[in-house]
mmCIF file of C-alpha atoms and ligand atoms in Angstrom:
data_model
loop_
_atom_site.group_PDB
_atom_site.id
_atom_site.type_symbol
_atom_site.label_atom_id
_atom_site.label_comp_id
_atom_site.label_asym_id
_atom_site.label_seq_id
_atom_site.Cartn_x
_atom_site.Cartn_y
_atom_site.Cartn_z
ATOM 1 C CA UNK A 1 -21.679 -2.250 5.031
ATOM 2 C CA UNK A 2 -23.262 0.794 3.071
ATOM 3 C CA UNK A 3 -20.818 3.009 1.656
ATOM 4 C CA UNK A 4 -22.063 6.793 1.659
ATOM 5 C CA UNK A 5 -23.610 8.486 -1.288
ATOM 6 C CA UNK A 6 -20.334 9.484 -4.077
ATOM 7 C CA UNK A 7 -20.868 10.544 -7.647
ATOM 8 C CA UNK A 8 -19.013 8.207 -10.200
ATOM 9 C CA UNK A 9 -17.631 8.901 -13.405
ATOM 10 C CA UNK A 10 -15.638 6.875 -16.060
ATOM 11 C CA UNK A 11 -13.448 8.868 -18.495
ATOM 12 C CA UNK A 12 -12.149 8.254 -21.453
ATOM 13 C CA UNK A 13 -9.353 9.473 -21.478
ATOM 14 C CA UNK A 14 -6.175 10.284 -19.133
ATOM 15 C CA UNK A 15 -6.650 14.057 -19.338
ATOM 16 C CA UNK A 16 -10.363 14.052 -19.039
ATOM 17 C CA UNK A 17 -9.925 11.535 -15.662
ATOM 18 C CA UNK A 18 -7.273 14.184 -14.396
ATOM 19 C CA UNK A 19 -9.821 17.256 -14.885
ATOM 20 C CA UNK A 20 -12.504 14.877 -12.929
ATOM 21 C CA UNK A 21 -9.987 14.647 -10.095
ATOM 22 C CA UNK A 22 -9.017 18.585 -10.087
ATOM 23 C CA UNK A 23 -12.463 19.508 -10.579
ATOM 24 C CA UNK A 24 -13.488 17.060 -7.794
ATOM 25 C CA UNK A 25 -10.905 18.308 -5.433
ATOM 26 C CA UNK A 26 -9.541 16.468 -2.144
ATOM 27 C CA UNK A 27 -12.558 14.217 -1.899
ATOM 28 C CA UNK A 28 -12.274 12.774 -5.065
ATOM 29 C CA UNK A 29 -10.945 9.350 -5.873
ATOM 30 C CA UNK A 30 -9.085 7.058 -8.434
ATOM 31 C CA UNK A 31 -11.058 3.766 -9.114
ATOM 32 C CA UNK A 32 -9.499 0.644 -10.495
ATOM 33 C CA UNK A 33 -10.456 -2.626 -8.799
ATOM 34 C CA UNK A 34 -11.866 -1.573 -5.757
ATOM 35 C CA UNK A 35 -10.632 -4.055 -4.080
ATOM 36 C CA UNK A 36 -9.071 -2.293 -1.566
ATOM 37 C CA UNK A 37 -11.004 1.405 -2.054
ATOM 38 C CA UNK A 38 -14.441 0.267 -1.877
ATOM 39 C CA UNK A 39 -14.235 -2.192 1.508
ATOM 40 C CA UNK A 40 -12.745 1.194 3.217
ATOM 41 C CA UNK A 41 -15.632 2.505 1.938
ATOM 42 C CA UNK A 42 -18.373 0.198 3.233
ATOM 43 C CA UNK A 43 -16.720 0.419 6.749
ATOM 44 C CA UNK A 44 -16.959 4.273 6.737
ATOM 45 C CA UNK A 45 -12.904 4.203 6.684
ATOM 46 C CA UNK A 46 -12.942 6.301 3.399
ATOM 47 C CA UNK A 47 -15.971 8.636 2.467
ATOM 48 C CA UNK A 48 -14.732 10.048 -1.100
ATOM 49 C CA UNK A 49 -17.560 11.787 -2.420
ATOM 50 C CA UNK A 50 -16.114 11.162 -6.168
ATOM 51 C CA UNK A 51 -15.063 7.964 -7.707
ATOM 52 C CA UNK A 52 -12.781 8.671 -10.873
ATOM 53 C CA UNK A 53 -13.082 4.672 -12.895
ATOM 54 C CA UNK A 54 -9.856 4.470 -14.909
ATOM 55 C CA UNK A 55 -11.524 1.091 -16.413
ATOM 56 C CA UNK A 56 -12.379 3.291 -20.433
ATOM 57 C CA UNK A 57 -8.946 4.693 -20.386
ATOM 58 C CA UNK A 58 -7.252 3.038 -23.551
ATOM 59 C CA UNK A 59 -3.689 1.999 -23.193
ATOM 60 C CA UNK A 60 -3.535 1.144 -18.991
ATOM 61 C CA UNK A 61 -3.825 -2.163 -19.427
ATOM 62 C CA UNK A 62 -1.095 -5.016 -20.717
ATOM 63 C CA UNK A 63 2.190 -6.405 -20.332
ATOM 64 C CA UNK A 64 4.984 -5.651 -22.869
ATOM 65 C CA UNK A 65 8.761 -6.496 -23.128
ATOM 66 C CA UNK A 66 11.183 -3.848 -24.336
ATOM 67 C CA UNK A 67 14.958 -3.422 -23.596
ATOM 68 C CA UNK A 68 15.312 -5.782 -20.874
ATOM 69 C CA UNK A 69 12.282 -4.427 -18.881
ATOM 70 C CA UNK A 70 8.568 -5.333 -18.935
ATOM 71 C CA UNK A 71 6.164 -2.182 -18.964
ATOM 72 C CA UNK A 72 3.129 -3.042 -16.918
ATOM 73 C CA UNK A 73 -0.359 -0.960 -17.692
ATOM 74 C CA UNK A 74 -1.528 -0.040 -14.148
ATOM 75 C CA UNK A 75 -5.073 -1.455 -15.107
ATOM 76 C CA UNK A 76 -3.239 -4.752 -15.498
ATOM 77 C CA UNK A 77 -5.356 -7.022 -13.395
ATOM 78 C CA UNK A 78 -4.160 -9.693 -10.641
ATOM 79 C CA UNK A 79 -5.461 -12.259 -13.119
ATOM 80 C CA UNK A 80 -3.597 -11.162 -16.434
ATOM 81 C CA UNK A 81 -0.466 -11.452 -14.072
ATOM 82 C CA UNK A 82 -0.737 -14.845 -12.959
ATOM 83 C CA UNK A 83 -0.377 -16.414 -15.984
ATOM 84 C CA UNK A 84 1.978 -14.733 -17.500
ATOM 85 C CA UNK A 85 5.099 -17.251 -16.774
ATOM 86 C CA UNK A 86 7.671 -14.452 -18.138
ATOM 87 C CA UNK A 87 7.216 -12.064 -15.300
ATOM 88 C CA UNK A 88 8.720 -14.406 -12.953
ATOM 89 C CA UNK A 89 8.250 -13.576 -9.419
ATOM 90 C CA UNK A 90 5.545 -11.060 -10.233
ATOM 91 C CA UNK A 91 3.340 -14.136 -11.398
ATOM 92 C CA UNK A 92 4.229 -16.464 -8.363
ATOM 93 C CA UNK A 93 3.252 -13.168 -5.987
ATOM 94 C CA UNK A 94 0.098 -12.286 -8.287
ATOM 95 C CA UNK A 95 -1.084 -15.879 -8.267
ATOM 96 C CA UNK A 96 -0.978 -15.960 -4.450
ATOM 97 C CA UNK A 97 -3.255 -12.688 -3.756
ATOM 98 C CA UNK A 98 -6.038 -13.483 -2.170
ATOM 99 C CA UNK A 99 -8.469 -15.681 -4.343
ATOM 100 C CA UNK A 100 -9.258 -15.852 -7.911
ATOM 101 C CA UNK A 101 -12.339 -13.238 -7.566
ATOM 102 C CA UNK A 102 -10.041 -10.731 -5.751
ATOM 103 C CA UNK A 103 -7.370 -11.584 -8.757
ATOM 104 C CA UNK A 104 -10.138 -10.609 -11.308
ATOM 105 C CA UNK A 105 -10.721 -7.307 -10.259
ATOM 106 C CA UNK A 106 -7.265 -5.941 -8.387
ATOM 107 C CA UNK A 107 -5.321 -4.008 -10.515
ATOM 108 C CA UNK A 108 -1.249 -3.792 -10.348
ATOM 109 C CA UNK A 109 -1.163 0.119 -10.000
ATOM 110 C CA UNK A 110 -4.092 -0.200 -7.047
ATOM 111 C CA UNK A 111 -2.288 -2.291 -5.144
ATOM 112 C CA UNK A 112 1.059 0.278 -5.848
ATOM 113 C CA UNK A 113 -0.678 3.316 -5.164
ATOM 114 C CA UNK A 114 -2.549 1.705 -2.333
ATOM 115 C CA UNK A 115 0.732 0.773 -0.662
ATOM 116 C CA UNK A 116 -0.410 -1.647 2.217
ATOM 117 C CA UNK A 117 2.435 -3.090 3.647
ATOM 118 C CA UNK A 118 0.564 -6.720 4.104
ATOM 119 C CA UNK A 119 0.403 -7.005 0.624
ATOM 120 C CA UNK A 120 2.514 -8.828 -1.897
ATOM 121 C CA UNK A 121 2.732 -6.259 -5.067
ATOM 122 C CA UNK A 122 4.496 -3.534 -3.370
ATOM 123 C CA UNK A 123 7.946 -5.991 -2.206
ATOM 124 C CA UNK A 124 7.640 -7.897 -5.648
ATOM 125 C CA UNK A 125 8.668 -3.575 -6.863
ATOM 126 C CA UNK A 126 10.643 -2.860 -3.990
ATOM 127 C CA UNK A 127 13.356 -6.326 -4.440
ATOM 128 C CA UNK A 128 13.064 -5.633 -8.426
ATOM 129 C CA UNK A 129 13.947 -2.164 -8.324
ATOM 130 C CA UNK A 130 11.575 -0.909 -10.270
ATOM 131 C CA UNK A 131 10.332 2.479 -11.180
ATOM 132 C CA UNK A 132 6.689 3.521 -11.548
ATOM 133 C CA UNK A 133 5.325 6.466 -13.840
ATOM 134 C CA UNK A 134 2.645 8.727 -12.096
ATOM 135 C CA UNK A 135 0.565 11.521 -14.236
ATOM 136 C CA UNK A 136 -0.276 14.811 -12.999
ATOM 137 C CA UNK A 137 -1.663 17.984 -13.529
ATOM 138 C CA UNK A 138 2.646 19.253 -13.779
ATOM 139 C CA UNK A 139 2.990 16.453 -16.101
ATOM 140 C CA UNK A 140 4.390 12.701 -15.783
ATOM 141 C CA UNK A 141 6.967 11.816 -13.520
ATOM 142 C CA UNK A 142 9.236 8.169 -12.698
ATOM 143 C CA UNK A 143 9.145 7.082 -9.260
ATOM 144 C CA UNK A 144 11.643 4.537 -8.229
ATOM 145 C CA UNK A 145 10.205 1.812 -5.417
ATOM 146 C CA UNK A 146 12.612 3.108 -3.002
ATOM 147 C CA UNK A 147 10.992 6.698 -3.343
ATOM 148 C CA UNK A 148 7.297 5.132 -3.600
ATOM 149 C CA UNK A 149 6.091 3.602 -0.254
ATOM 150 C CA UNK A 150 6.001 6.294 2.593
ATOM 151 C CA UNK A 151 4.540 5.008 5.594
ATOM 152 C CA UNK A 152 1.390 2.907 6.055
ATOM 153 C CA UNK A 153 -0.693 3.741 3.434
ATOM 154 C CA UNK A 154 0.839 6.564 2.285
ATOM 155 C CA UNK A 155 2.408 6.385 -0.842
ATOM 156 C CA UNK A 156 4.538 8.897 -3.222
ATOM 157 C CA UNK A 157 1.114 9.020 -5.394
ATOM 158 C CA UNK A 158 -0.443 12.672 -4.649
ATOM 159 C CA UNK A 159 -3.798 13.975 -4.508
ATOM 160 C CA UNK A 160 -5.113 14.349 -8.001
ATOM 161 C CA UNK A 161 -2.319 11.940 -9.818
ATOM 162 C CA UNK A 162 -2.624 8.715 -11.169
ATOM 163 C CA UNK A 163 -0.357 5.900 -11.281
ATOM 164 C CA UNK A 164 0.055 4.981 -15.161
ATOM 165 C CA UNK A 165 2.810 2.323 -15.684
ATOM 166 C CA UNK A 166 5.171 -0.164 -14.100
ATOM 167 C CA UNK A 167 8.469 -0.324 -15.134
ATOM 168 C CA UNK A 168 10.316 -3.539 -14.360
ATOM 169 C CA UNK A 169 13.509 -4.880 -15.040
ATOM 170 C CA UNK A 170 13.314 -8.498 -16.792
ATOM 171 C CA UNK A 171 16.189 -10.594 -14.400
ATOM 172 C CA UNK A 172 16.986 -12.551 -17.073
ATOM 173 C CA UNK A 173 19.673 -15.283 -15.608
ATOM 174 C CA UNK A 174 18.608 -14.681 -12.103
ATOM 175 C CA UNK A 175 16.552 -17.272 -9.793
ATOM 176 C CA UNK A 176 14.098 -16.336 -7.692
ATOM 177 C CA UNK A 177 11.881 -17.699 -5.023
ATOM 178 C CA UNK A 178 8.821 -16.549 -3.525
ATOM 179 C CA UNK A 179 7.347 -17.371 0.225
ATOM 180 C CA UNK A 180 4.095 -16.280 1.864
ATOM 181 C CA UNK A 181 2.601 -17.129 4.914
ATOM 182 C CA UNK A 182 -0.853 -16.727 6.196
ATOM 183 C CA UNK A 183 -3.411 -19.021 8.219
ATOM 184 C CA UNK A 184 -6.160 -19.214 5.304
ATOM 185 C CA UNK A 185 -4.492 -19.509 1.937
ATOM 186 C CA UNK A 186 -6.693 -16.629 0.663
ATOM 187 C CA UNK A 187 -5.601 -14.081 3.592
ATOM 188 C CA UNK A 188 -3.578 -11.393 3.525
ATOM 189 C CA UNK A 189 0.904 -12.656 3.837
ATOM 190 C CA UNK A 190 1.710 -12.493 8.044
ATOM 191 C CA UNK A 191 4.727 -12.130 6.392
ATOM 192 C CA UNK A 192 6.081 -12.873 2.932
ATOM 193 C CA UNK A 193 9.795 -12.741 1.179
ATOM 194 C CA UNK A 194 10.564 -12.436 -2.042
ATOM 195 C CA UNK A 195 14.394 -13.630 -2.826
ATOM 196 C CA UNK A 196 16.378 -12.982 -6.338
ATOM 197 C CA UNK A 197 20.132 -14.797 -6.578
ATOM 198 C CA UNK A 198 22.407 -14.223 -9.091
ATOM 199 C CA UNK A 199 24.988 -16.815 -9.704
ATOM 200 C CA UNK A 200 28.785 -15.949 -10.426
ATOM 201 C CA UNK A 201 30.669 -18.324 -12.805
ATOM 202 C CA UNK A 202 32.296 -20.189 -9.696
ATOM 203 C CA UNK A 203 29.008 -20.590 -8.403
ATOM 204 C CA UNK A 204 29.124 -17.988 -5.647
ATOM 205 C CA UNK A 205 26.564 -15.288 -4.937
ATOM 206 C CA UNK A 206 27.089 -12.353 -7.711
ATOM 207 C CA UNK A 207 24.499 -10.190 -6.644
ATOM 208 C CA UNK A 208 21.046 -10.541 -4.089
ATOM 209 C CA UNK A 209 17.995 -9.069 -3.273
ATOM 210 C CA UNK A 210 15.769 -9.710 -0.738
ATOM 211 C CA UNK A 211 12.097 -7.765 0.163
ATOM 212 C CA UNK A 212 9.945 -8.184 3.186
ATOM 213 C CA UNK A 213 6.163 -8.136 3.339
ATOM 214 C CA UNK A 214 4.037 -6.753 6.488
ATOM 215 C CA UNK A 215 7.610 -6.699 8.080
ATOM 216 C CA UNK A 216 7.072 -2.523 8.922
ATOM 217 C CA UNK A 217 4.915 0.254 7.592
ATOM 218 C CA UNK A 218 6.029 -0.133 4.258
ATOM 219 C CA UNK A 219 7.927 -2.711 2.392
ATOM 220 C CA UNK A 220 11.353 -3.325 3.027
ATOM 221 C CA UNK A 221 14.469 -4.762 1.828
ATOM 222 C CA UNK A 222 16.357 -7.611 3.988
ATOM 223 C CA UNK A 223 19.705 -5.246 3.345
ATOM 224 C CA UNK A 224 21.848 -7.066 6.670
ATOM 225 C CA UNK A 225 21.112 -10.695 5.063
ATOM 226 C CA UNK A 226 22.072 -8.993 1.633
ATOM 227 C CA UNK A 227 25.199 -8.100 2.601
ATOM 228 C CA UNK A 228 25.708 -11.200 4.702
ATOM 229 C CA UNK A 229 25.130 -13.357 1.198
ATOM 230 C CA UNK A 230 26.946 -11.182 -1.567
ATOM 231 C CA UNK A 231 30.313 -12.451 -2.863
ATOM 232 C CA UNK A 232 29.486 -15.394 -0.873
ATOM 233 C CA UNK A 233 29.148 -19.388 -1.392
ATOM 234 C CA UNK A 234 25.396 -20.546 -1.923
ATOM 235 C CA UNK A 235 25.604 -23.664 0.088
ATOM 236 C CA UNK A 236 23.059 -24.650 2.665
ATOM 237 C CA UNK A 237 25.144 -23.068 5.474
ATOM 238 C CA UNK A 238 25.653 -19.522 4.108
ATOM 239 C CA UNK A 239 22.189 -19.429 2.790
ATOM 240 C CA UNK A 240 21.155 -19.961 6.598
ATOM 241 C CA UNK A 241 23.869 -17.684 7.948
ATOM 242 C CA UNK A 242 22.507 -14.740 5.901
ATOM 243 C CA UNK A 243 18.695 -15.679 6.345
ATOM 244 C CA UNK A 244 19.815 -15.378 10.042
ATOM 245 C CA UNK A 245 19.521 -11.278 9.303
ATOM 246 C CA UNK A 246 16.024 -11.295 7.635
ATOM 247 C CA UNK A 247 14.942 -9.592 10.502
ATOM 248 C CA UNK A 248 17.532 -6.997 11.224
ATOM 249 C CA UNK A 249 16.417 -3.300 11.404
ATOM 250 C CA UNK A 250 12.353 -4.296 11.411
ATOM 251 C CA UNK A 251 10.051 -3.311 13.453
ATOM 252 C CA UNK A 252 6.492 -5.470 12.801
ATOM 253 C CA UNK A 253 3.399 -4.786 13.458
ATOM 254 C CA UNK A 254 1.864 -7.157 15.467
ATOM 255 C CA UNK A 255 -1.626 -8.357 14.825
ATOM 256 C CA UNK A 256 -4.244 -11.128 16.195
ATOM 257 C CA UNK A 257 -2.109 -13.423 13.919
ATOM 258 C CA UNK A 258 1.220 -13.165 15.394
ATOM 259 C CA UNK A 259 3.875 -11.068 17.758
ATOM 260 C CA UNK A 260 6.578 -8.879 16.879
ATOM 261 C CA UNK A 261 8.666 -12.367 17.869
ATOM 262 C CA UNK A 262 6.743 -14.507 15.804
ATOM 263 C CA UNK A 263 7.144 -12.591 12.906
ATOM 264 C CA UNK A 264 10.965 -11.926 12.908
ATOM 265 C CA UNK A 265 11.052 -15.929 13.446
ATOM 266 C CA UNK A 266 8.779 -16.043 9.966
ATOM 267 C CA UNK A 267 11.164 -13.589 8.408
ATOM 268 C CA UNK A 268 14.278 -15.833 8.885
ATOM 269 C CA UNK A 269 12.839 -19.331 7.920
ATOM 270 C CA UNK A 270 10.928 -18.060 4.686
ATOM 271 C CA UNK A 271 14.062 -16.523 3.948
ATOM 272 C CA UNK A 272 15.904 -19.078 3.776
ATOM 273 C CA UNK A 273 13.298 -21.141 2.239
ATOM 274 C CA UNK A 274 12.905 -18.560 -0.382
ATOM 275 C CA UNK A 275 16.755 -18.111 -0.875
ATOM 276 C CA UNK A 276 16.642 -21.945 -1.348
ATOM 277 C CA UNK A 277 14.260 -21.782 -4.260
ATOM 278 C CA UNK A 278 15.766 -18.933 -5.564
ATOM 279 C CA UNK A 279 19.182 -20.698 -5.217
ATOM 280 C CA UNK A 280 17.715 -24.092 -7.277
ATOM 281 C CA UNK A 281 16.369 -21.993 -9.572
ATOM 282 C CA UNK A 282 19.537 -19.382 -10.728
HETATM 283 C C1 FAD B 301 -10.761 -10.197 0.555
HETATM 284 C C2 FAD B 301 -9.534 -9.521 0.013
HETATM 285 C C3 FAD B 301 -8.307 -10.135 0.178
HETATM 286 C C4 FAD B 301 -7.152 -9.535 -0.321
HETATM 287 N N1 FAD B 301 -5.956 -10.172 -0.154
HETATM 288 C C5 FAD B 301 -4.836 -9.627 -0.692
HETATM 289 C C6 FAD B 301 -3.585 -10.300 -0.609
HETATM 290 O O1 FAD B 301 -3.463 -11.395 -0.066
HETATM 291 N N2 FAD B 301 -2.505 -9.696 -1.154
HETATM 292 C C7 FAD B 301 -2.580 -8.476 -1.795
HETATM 293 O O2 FAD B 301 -1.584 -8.001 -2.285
HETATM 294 N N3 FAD B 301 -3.758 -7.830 -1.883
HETATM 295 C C8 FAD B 301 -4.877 -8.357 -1.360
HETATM 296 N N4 FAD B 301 -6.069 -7.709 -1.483
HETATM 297 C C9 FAD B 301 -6.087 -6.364 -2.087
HETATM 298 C C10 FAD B 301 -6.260 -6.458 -3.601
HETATM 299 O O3 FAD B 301 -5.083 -6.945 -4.189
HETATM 300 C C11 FAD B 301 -6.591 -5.051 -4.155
HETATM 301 O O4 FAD B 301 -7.179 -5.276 -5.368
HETATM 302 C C12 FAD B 301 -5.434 -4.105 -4.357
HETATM 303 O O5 FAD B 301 -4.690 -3.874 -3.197
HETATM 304 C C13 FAD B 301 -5.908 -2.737 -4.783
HETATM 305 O O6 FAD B 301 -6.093 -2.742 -6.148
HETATM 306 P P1 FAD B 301 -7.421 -2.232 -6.788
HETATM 307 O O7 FAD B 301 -7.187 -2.197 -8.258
HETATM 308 O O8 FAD B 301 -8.560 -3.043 -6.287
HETATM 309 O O9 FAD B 301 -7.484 -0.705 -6.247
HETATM 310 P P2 FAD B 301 -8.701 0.139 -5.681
HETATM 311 O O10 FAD B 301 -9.338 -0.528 -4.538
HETATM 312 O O11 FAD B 301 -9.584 0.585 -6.796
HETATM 313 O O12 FAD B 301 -7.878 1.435 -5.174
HETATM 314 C C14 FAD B 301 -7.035 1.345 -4.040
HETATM 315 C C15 FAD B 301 -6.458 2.743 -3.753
HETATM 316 O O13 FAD B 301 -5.508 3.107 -4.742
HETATM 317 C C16 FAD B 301 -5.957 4.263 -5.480
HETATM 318 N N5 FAD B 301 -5.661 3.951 -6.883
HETATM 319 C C17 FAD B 301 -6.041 2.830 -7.560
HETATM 320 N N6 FAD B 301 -5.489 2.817 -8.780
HETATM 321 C C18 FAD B 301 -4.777 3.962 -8.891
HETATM 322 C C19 FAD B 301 -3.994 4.527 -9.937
HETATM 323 N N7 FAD B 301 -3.784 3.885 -11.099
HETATM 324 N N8 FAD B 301 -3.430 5.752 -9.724
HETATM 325 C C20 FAD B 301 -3.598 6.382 -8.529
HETATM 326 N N9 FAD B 301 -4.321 5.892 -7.501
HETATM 327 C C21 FAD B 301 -4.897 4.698 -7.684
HETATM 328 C C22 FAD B 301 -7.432 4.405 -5.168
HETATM 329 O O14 FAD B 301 -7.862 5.758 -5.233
HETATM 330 C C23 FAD B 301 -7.499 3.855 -3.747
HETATM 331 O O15 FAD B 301 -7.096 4.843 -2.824
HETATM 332 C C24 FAD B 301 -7.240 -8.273 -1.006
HETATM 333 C C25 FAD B 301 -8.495 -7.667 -1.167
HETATM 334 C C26 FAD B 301 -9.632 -8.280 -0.680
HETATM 335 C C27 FAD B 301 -10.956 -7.607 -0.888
#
């Protein structure tokens, strides 16, 4: 449980963290929480021999509202999340990680650039739509969510970049509903959905979005129960018609939690339980 010897250094500034990374080379690190880096560390999983703290950089943490979209710092902790009741699903999923001492710590653009699939950030993204901004040594660049999450912990962050911002869209006059299921309420989801609905004027489904956590080796979009519920009636039945496809096109990994099986069966109940909420709440 004793990580090797690294060298540590906290910037103050974006360009001087982005020399520490060049200069530092391959085995050189971004630090924000540690909540995910520095337990890889203890267990000998991850051996950086630099640790780049983002934590003196002015301006990476903070929420703020502008032209329908909320631009989230990527030192933006867990905690600051939570309670912030505008940001919709992204405070139901924040205020579910883990427990309260993970929340103080975790950072929004770790958990991005981290990508696990088991965890709940990365789908919240993924469902929104949203776009993230990464600095590097060529300059900044937008990644959308679709274009972020690789494979298992491989994400579209390179070596020697840094995650700045998250860019999401608002959903004003949508519902949404968020699910997660684990044994220990402050383990990691076995599976978790996040559902967005969009009422028409008749009441039917306008428009629907659906992600998938720990469903794969990234996060993924429900797109078969999508399409199932779009243009369609939001009663009880058609909510558990398209839930039905939760699962379609996944391939889970299984773990001493649950099966393959298990999970798809997870998948299409807190889908439609999600869709429910989601439903009430449009
Ligand atoms: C006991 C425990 C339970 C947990 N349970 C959950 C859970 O239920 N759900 C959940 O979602 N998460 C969970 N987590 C993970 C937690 O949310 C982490 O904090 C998060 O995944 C990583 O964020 P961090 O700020 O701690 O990143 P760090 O650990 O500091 O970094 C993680 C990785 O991302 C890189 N990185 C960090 N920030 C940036 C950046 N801005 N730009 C580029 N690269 C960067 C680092 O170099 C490192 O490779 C848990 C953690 C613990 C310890």
């Amino acid at each position: 449980m004793i990580p090797p010897e690294f060298d540590y250094t906290a910037p103050d500034s974006l360009d001087g963290a982005m020399r520490a990374l060049a200069e530092g080379g391959e085995d050189a690190k971004v630090l924000a929480g540690g909540h995910s880096l520095l337990p890889l560390m203890k267990l000998r999983l991850a051996a950086p021999t630099l640790l780049v703290d983002l934590r003196r950089i002015p301006g990476l943490r903070g929420v703020q509202r502008e032209d329908g979209s909320f631009r989230i710092g990527a030192m933006t902790r867990h905690a600051d999340l939570q309670v912030n009741g505008e940001l919709g699903v992204v405070a139901d999923a924040a205020s579910l990680i883990a427990d309260q001492q993970v929340r103080n710590r975790g950072t929004i653009g770790g958990s991005l650039a981290h990508g696990d699939p088991a965890s709940d950030l990365p789908t919240v993204l993924l469902a929104l739509d949203g776009t993230v901004t990464v600095a590097g040594p060529g300059g900044t660049r937008e990644v959308a969510a679709s274009e972020l999450f690789i494979d298992y912990l491989t994400t579209a962050v390179g070596q020697g970049e840094i995650l700045t911002e998250v860019r999401l869209p608002a959903m004003d006059g949508w519902g949404h509903g968020y699910e997660k299921f684990n044994r220990r309420s402050e383990d990691w989801a076995m599976v978790g959905i996040v559902a967005l609905v969009k009422k028409a004027a008749d009441g039917s489904c306008e428009d629907v979005r659906i992600g998938l956590t720990h469903m794969g080796s990234t996060p993924l979009r429900a797109t078969a129960a999508e399409q199932a519920l779009r243009g369609q009636g939001l009663d009880a039945q058609g909510i558990a018609r398209a839930a039905e496809q939760a699962a379609e096109g996944t391939d889970p990994p299984e773990d001493l939690n649950a099966s393959a099986d298990y999970k798809r069966h997870l998948a299409r109940v807190l889908t439609r339980r999600a869709l429910e909420e989601a439903v009430a709440a449009a």
